[in-house]
Every structure is written in structure tokens, then in C-alpha cells.
Coordinates of C-alpha atoms in Angstrom, one line a residue:
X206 CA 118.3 58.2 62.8
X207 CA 119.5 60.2 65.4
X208 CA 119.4 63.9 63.1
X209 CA 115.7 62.8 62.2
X210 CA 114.8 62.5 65.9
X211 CA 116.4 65.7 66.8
X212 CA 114.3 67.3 63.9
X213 CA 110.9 65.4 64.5
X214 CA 111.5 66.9 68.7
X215 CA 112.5 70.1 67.2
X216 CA 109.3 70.2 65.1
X217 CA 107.0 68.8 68.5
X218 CA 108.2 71.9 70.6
X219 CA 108.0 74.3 67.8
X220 CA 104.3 73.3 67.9
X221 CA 103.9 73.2 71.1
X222 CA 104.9 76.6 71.3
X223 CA 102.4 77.6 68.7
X224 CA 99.7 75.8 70.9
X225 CA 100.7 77.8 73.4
X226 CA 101.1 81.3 72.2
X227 CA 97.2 82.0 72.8
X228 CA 97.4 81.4 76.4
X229 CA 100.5 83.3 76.9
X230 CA 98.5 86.6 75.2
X231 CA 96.0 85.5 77.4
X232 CA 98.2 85.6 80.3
X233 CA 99.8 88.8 79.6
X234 CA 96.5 91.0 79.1
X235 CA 95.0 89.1 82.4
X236 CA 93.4 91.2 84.6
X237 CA 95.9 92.5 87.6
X238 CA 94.7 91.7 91.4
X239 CA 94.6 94.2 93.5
X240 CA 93.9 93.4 97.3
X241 CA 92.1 95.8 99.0
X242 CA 91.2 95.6 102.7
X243 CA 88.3 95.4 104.9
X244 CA 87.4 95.2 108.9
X245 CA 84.8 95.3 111.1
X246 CA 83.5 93.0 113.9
X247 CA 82.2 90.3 111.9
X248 CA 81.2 88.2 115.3
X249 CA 80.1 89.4 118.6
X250 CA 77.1 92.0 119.4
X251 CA 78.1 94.2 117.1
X252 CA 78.4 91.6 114.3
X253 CA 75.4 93.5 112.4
X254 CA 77.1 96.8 112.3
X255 CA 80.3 94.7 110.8
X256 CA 78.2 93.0 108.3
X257 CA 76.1 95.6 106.6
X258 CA 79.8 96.9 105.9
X259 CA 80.6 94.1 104.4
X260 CA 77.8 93.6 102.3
X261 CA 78.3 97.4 101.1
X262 CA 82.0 97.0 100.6
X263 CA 81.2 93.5 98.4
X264 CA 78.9 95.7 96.4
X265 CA 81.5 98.1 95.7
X266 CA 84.1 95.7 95.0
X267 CA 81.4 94.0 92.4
X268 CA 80.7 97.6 91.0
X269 CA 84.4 98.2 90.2
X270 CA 85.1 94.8 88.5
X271 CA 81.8 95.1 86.5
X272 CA 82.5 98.7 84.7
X273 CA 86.1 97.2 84.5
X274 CA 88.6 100.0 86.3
X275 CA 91.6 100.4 84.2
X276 CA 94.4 102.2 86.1
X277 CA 98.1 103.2 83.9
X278 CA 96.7 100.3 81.1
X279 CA 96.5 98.1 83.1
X280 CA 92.9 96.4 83.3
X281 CA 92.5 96.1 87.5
X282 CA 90.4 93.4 89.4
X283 CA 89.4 94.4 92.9
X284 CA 89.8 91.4 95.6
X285 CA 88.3 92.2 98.9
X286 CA 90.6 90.8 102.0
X287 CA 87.8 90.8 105.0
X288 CA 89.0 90.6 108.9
X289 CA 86.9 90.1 112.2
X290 CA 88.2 92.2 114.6
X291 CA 85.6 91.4 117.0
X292 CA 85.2 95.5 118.2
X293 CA 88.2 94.5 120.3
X294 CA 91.1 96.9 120.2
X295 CA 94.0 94.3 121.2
X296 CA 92.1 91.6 118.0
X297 CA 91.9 94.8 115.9
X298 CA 95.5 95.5 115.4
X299 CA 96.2 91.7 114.8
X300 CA 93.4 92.2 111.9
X301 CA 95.5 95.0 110.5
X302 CA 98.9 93.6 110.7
X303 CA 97.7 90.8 108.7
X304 CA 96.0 92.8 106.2
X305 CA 99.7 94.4 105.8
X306 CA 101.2 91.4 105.4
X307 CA 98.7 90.2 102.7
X308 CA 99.8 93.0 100.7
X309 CA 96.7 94.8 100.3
X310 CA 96.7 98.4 98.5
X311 CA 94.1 100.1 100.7
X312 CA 92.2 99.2 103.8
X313 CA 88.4 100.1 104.4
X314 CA 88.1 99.8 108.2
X315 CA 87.9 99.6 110.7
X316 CA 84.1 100.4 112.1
X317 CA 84.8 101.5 116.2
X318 CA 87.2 103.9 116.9
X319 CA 88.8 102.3 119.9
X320 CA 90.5 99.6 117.0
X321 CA 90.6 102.3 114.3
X322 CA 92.9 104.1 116.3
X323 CA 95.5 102.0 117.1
X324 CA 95.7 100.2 113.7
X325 CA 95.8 103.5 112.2
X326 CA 99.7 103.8 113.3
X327 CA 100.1 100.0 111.7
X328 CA 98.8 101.2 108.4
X329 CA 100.9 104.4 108.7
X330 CA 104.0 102.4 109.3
X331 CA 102.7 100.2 105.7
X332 CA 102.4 103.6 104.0
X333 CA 98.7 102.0 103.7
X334 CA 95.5 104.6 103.2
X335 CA 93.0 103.6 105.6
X336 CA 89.3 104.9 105.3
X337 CA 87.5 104.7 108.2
X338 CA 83.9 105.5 109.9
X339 CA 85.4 106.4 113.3
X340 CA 84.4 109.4 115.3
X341 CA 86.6 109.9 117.7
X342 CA 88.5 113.2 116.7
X343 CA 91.6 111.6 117.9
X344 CA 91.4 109.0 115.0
X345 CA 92.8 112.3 112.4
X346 CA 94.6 114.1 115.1
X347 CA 97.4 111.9 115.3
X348 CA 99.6 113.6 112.7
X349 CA 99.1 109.9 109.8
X350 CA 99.0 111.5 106.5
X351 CA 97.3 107.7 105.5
X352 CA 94.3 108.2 107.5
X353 CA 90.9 109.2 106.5
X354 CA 87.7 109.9 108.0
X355 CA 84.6 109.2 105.7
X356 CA 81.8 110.3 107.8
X357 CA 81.9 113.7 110.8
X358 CA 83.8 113.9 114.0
X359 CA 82.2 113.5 117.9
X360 CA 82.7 116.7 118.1
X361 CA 80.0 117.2 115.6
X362 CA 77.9 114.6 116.6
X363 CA 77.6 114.9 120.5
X364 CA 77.8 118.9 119.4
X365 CA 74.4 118.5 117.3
X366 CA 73.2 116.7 120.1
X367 CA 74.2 119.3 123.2
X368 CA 72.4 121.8 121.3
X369 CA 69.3 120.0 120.6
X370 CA 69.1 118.4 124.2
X371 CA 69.1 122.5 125.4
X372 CA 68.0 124.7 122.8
X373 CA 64.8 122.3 120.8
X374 CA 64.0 119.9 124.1
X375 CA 64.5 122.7 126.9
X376 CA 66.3 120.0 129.0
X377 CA 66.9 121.7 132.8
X378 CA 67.9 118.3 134.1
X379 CA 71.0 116.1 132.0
X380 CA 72.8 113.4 132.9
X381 CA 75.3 111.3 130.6
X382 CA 76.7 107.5 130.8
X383 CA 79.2 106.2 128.7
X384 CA 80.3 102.4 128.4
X385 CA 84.0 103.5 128.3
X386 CA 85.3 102.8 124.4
X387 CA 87.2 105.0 122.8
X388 CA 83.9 105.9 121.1
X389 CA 81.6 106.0 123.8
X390 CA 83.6 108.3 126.1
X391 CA 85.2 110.4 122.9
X392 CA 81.3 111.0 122.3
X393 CA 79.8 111.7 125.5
X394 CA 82.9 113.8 125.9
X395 CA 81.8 116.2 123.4
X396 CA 78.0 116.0 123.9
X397 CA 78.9 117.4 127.7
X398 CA 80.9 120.0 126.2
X399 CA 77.6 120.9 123.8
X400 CA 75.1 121.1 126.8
X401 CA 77.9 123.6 128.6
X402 CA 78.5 125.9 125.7
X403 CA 74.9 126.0 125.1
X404 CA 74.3 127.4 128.1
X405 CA 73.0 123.8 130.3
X406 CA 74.7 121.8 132.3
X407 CA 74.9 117.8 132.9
X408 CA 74.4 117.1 136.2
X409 CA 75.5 113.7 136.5
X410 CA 78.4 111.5 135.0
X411 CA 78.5 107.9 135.2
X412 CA 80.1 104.8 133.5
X413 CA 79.1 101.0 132.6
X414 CA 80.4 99.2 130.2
X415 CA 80.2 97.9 126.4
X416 CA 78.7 94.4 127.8
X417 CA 76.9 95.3 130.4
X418 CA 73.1 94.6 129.8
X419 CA 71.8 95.4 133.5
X420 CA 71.8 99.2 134.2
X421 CA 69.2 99.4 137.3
X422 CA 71.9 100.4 139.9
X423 CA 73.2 103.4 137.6
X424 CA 69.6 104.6 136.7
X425 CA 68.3 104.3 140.2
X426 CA 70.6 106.5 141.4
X427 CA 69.7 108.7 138.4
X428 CA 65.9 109.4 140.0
X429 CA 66.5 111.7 142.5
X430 CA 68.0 114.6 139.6
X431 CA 64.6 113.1 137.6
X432 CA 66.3 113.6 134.5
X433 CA 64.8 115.1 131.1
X434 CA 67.4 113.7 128.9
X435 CA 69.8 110.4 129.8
X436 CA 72.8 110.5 126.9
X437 CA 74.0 107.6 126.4
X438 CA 77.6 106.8 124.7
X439 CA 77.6 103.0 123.5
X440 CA 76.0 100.7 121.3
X441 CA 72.6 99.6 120.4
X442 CA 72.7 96.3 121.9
X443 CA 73.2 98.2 125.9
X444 CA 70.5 101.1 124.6
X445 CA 67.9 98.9 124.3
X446 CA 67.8 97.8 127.9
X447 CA 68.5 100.8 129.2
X448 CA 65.3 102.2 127.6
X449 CA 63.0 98.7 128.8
X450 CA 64.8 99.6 132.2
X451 CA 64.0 103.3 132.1
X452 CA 60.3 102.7 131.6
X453 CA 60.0 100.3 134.2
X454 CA 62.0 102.3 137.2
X455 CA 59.4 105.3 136.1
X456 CA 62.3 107.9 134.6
X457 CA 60.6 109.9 131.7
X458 CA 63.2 111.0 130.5
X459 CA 64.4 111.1 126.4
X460 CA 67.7 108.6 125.3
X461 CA 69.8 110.2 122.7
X462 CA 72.9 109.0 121.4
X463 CA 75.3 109.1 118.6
X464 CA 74.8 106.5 115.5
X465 CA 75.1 103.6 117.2
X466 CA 71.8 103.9 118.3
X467 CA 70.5 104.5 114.9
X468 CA 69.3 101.1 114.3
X469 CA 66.7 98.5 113.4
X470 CA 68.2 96.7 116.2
X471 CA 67.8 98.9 118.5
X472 CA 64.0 99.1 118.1
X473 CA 63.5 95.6 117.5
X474 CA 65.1 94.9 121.2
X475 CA 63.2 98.0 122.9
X476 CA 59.9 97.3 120.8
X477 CA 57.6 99.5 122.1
X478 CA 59.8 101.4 124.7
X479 CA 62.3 102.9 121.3
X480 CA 59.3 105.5 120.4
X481 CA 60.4 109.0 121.3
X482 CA 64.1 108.6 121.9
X483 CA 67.2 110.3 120.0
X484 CA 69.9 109.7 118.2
X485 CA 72.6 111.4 115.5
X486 CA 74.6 110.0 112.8
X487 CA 77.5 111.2 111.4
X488 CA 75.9 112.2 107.7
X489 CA 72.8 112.9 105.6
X490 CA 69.8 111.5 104.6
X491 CA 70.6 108.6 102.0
X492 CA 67.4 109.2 100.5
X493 CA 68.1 112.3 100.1
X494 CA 71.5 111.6 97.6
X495 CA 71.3 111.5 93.9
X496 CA 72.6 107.6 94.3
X497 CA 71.4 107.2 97.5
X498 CA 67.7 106.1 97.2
X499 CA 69.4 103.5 94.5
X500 CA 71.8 102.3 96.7
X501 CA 69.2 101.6 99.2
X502 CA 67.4 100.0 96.6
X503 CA 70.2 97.6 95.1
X504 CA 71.3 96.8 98.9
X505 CA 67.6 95.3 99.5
X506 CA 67.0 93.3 96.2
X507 CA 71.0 92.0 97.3
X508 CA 70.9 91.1 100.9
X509 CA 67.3 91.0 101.2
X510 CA 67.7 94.1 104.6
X511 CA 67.7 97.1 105.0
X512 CA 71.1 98.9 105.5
X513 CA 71.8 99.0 108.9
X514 CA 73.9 102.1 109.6
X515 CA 77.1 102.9 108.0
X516 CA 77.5 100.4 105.3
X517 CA 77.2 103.1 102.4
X518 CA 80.4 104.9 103.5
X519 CA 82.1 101.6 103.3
X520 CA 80.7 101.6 99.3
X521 CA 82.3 104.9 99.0
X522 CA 85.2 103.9 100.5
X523 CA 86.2 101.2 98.2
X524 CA 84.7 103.8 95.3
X525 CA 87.2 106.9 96.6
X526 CA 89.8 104.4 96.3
X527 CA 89.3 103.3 92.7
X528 CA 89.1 107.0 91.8
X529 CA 92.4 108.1 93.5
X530 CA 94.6 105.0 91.4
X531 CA 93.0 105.9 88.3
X532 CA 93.6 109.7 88.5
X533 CA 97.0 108.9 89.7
X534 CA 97.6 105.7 86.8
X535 CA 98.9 103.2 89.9
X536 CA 97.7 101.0 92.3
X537 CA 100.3 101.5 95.0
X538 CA 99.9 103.4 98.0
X539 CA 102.8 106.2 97.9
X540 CA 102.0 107.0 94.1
X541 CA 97.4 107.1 94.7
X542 CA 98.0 108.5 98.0
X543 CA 98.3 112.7 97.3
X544 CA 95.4 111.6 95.0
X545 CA 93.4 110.9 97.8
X546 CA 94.3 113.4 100.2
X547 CA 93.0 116.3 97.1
X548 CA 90.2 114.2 95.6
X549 CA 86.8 115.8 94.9
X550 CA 84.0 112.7 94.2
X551 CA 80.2 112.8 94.3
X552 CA 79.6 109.9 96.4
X553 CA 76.6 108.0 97.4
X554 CA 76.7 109.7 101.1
X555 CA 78.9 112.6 101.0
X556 CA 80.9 114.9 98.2
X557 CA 83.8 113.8 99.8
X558 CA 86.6 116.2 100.2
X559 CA 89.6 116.0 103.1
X560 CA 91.0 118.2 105.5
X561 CA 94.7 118.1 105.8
X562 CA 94.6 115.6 108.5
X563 CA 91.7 113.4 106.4
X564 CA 88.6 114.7 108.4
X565 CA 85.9 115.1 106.0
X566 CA 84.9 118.4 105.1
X567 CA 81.3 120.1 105.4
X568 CA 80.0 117.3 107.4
X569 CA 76.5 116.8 108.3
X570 CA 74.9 115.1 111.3
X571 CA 71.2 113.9 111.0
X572 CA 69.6 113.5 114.4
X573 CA 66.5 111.2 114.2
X574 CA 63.8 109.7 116.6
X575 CA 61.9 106.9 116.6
X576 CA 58.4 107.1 115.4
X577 CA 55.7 104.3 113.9
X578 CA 58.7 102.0 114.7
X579 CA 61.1 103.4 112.9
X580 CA 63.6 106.1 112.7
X581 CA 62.3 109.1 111.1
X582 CA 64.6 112.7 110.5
X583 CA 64.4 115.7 113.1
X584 CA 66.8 117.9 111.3
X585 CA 70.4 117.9 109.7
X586 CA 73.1 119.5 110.8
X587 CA 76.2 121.0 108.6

């Protein structure tokens, strides 16, 4: 009795094994995970900047697992990791240690340069690649072979900018305020070195804040240079006031700033006061891109908006990424990395090729103003 038992549960795991060889194939031909990183400031007044980047990074994400990205043999499933790091530098780099520690391949991120910069020397400790929209030359000056730059400099910007303000507008009188970031300063920093080499001058510096909403005192004191151009380094979310505040204190002079101001928000809080004021963005006319009209078109039908700024560069982002494992057949950092650094890809916004320090090469600058209520192209820059 005992030798027919053994047999009969001899014979029970030999089926069971046979029941479960299917799964185990399954298992072993599985797709591999592959965590890839995201932030932005996903709460706060800059939450809508932060979203349309995620949005454009999900559709990325979506694009690569659709066409089905295998990298060394290996079929490879994208798994976006997102973090909120609330456009606060000291949040930021708790946002990027975590996405170290959740093992991710690659971060996309993050969207201001005063957190991009100091989680940029977290990701370089990680050996991490991180492809960021930040402006700030000192984002790529830092000596990181992991960091990229997926859109142009400040010092392209505010230099577009400088030259228009002199040499298109004729601006005699220019004065420039800055809300103190890292981007906001880094930017008006150039813009004032623009007007100089351009052969103007700005006449007045002054400073505010990124939440400051109440800018009467500063542009009081701004009426006695009368003013043909006020520059403004900050967000959208201070512009608009400071254009409603303009118009009421009786200055006729032109805003212009860098891409922050390049928004729908930014006319929907000035309504009627945005017409006739500047701004530039670090790239071209998506319109203008074999796959950028497309893009705009797939973002709409998805999200049901418009894009809001730089959302697209965060779809090429995760795209540059996917390219630089598969040319290099691996997913991990150290091996994709020199892959990166050399790539040439046809993007939806750029044909992105690096610097040695990860700046982007042959960048253009679009500066725009608002007309009809909406933002409509001056010129572009390379």
C-alpha cells in the first residue's frame, strides 16, 4: 500500500508539473519592467506646466509599449514612476532620491531649473541619465556626464529676447524684474546681457518673488524711467497680474519673457490686457515638425487641451531614451548611456543631438505675442 501511494503522488506531481509548464513559458517570455522616471510640480501654481508633462510623458510611455520595444531580446515594458516636486528645490531632491531608490533606468525631469539642478548631482551619484527642460546654463555646466538638456539654454532665450527688445522694438527705455529662482534670475541674467551687447541698456533692476501676486510698489517706482519694455523673469501665474497692474498704473510698456509666459494661462488670467506682450520659448514651432502637428493632434483627442508648453520634449524624452537601450541592446544606465550622449533622432520637437556637456545642439528659440487671444509666432531663432 505504501509503494502504490508513493507512485499514485509520484504520478499527481508529475501532472502537475505538466499543468504547469505553460505558465512557466509564459513566465519566462513575460515582458521585462523597466521603470522609468518622471517629475514635475504636479500641485501648486505651476501644477499645469507639471501636468501637460505628464500627460506627454504617459503618451510616450503608451507609444513604446504599443510598437512593443525589444532591447538585447528581450521584449521591454515601459512603467512610468511620477513625482510632485511641487517647483520647490528642497521637495525636488526628496523626489529624486526616491526615484533612485525605486530603481528606475532613466529620469524625465525635472521641469524648473532651480530643482533640476540640484537633483541633477543625485542622479549623477545613481549613474542615472536625466533629460530635463531646464534653462539655466548652469544645469549642463556642472561637469555630469548624466545630464541632458532637451530644449536651448537662457542664454539663448533672454539672448533672442535682448536683441529683439533693441534691434525689432527700438526699446530706449528697459527695465527687468526677476522673482529670484534659479530660472527667473539665470534668465533675466542673460536677457540684460542681450540688451548690453546689442548696444541698449536696462535701466532698472528689481526683484519680487515666485508667489508674489501684488507688484504695484515695484511698478510704481518703474514710472518715472516710463519704460518701453518691462522683462520679466517668472512664471505665468505673477505675469498675468503684472500686465492687469501695468494697464491700470498707465505704463505702456511691452512684457516679454521667457517660456513660462507662453501660455493659455497666462492669457486666460490677463484676458484682455495679454494682447501685445512677448515672450520666447526654448524651440520651434510644433506645427511646423513632421510629427508635430500629429502630436498636437493625438494630445487633444487624449486629454481633451491643448498642450500647454513643454509637454512634447517630455514625449521625446521618454522616446530618446528607448532609442539609446535599443541601439545599445540594455536597459541599464552605464551600458545606454554613451548611446545617449552620440544619438542622432528626428524627434517630435527637435533633431536632437548633444553637446559634450548634454546641451542640445542647433537650438531654436520662437519668440511669440499674443494676438486674437492667442499666441501667434514673431520669428525663430537658431
Amino acid at each position: 500500500m505504501a509503494w502504490n501511494k508513493l507512485f499514485a503522488e509520484m504520478n499527481w506531481v508529475a501532472a502537475l508539473g505538466g499543468m504547469m509548464a505553460p505558465f512557466a513559458m509564459a513566465a519566462a517570455h513575460a515582458d521585462a519592467v523597466v521603470k522609468i522616471g518622471f517629475a514635475s510640480p504636479l500641485s501648486g501654481p505651476q501644477a499645469h506646466y507639471g501636468k501637460d508633462n505628464e500627460n506627454a510623458a504617459k503618451m510616450a510611455v503608451d507609444d513604446v509599449n504599443a510598437k512593443g520595444l525589444v532591447v538585447g531580446g528581450q521584449k521591454i515594458k515601459f512603467e512610468l514612476v511620477s513625482e510632485d516636486d511641487q517647483a520647490d528645490p528642497r521637495i525636488g531632491t526628496q523626489a529624486a532620491q526616491r526615484l533612485v531608490d525605486a530603481g528606475v533606468k532613466a529620469v524625465i525631469g525635472h521641469f524648473n531649473s532651480g530643482v533640476s539642478i540640484p537633483a541633477s548631482r543625485i542622479y549623477s551619484d545613481a549613474g542615472i541619465p536625466q533629460l530635463s527642460v531646464a534653462t539655466n546654463p548652469a544645469y549642463t555646466q556642472q561637469g555630469y556626464k548624466t545630464t541632458f538638456r532637451l530644449v536651448g539654454s537662457d542664454s539663448q532665450i533672454g539672448g533672442a529676447l535682448g536683441q529683439f527688445a533693441v534691434k525689432t522694438m527700438k526699446a530706449k527705455s528697459i527695465v527687468a524684474i526677476d522673482d529670484r529662482t534659479a530660472y527667473g534670475q539665470g534668465i533675466a541674467d542673460e536677457f540684460v546681457k542681450a540688451v548690453a551687447a546689442n548696444g541698449g541698456k536696462v535701466t532698472r533692476r528689481e526683484f519680487t518673488t515666485d508667489k508674489a501676486t501684488d507688484f504695484t510698489a515695484i511698478l510704481t517706482s518703474l514710472k518715472a524711467v516710463n519704460p518701453d519694455v518691462v522683462f520679466y523673469g517668472g512664471a505665468d501665474a505673477q505675469a498675468a497680474p503684472m500686465v492687469k497692474q501695468m494697464k491700470r498704473l498707465g505704463l505702456k510698456a511691452k512684457l516679454m519673457g521667457g517660456d513660462m509666459l507662453n501660455t493659455p494661462t497666462f492669457i486666460q488670467l490677463a484676458g484682455a490686457d495679454a494682447a501685445g506682450h512677448y515672450s520666447a520659448v526654448a524651440g520651434g514651432v510644433l506645427a511646423a515638425r513632421p510629427a508635430g502637428k500629429e502630436f498636437e493632434r493625438r494630445y487633444k483627442d487624449r486629454f481633451h487641451q491643448d498642450v500647454v508648453l513643454l509637454g512634447p520634449q517630455f514625449y521625446d524624452g521618454v522616446m530618446l531614451v528607448a532609442a539609446a537601450m535599443k541601439q545599445a541592446g540594455s536597459v541599464e544606465p552605464a551600458k545606454y548611456l554613451p548611446k545617449l550622449a552620440a544619438i542622432r533622432y528626428s524627434g517630435v520637437t527637435a533633431d536632437f543631438a548633444f553637446a559634450p556637456n548634454g546641451n542640445l545642439l542647433k537650438a531654436p528659440v520662437t519668440l511669440s505675442t499674443v494676438k486674437n487671444n492667442a499666441w501667434a509666432v514673431e520669428t525663430v531663432v537658431r
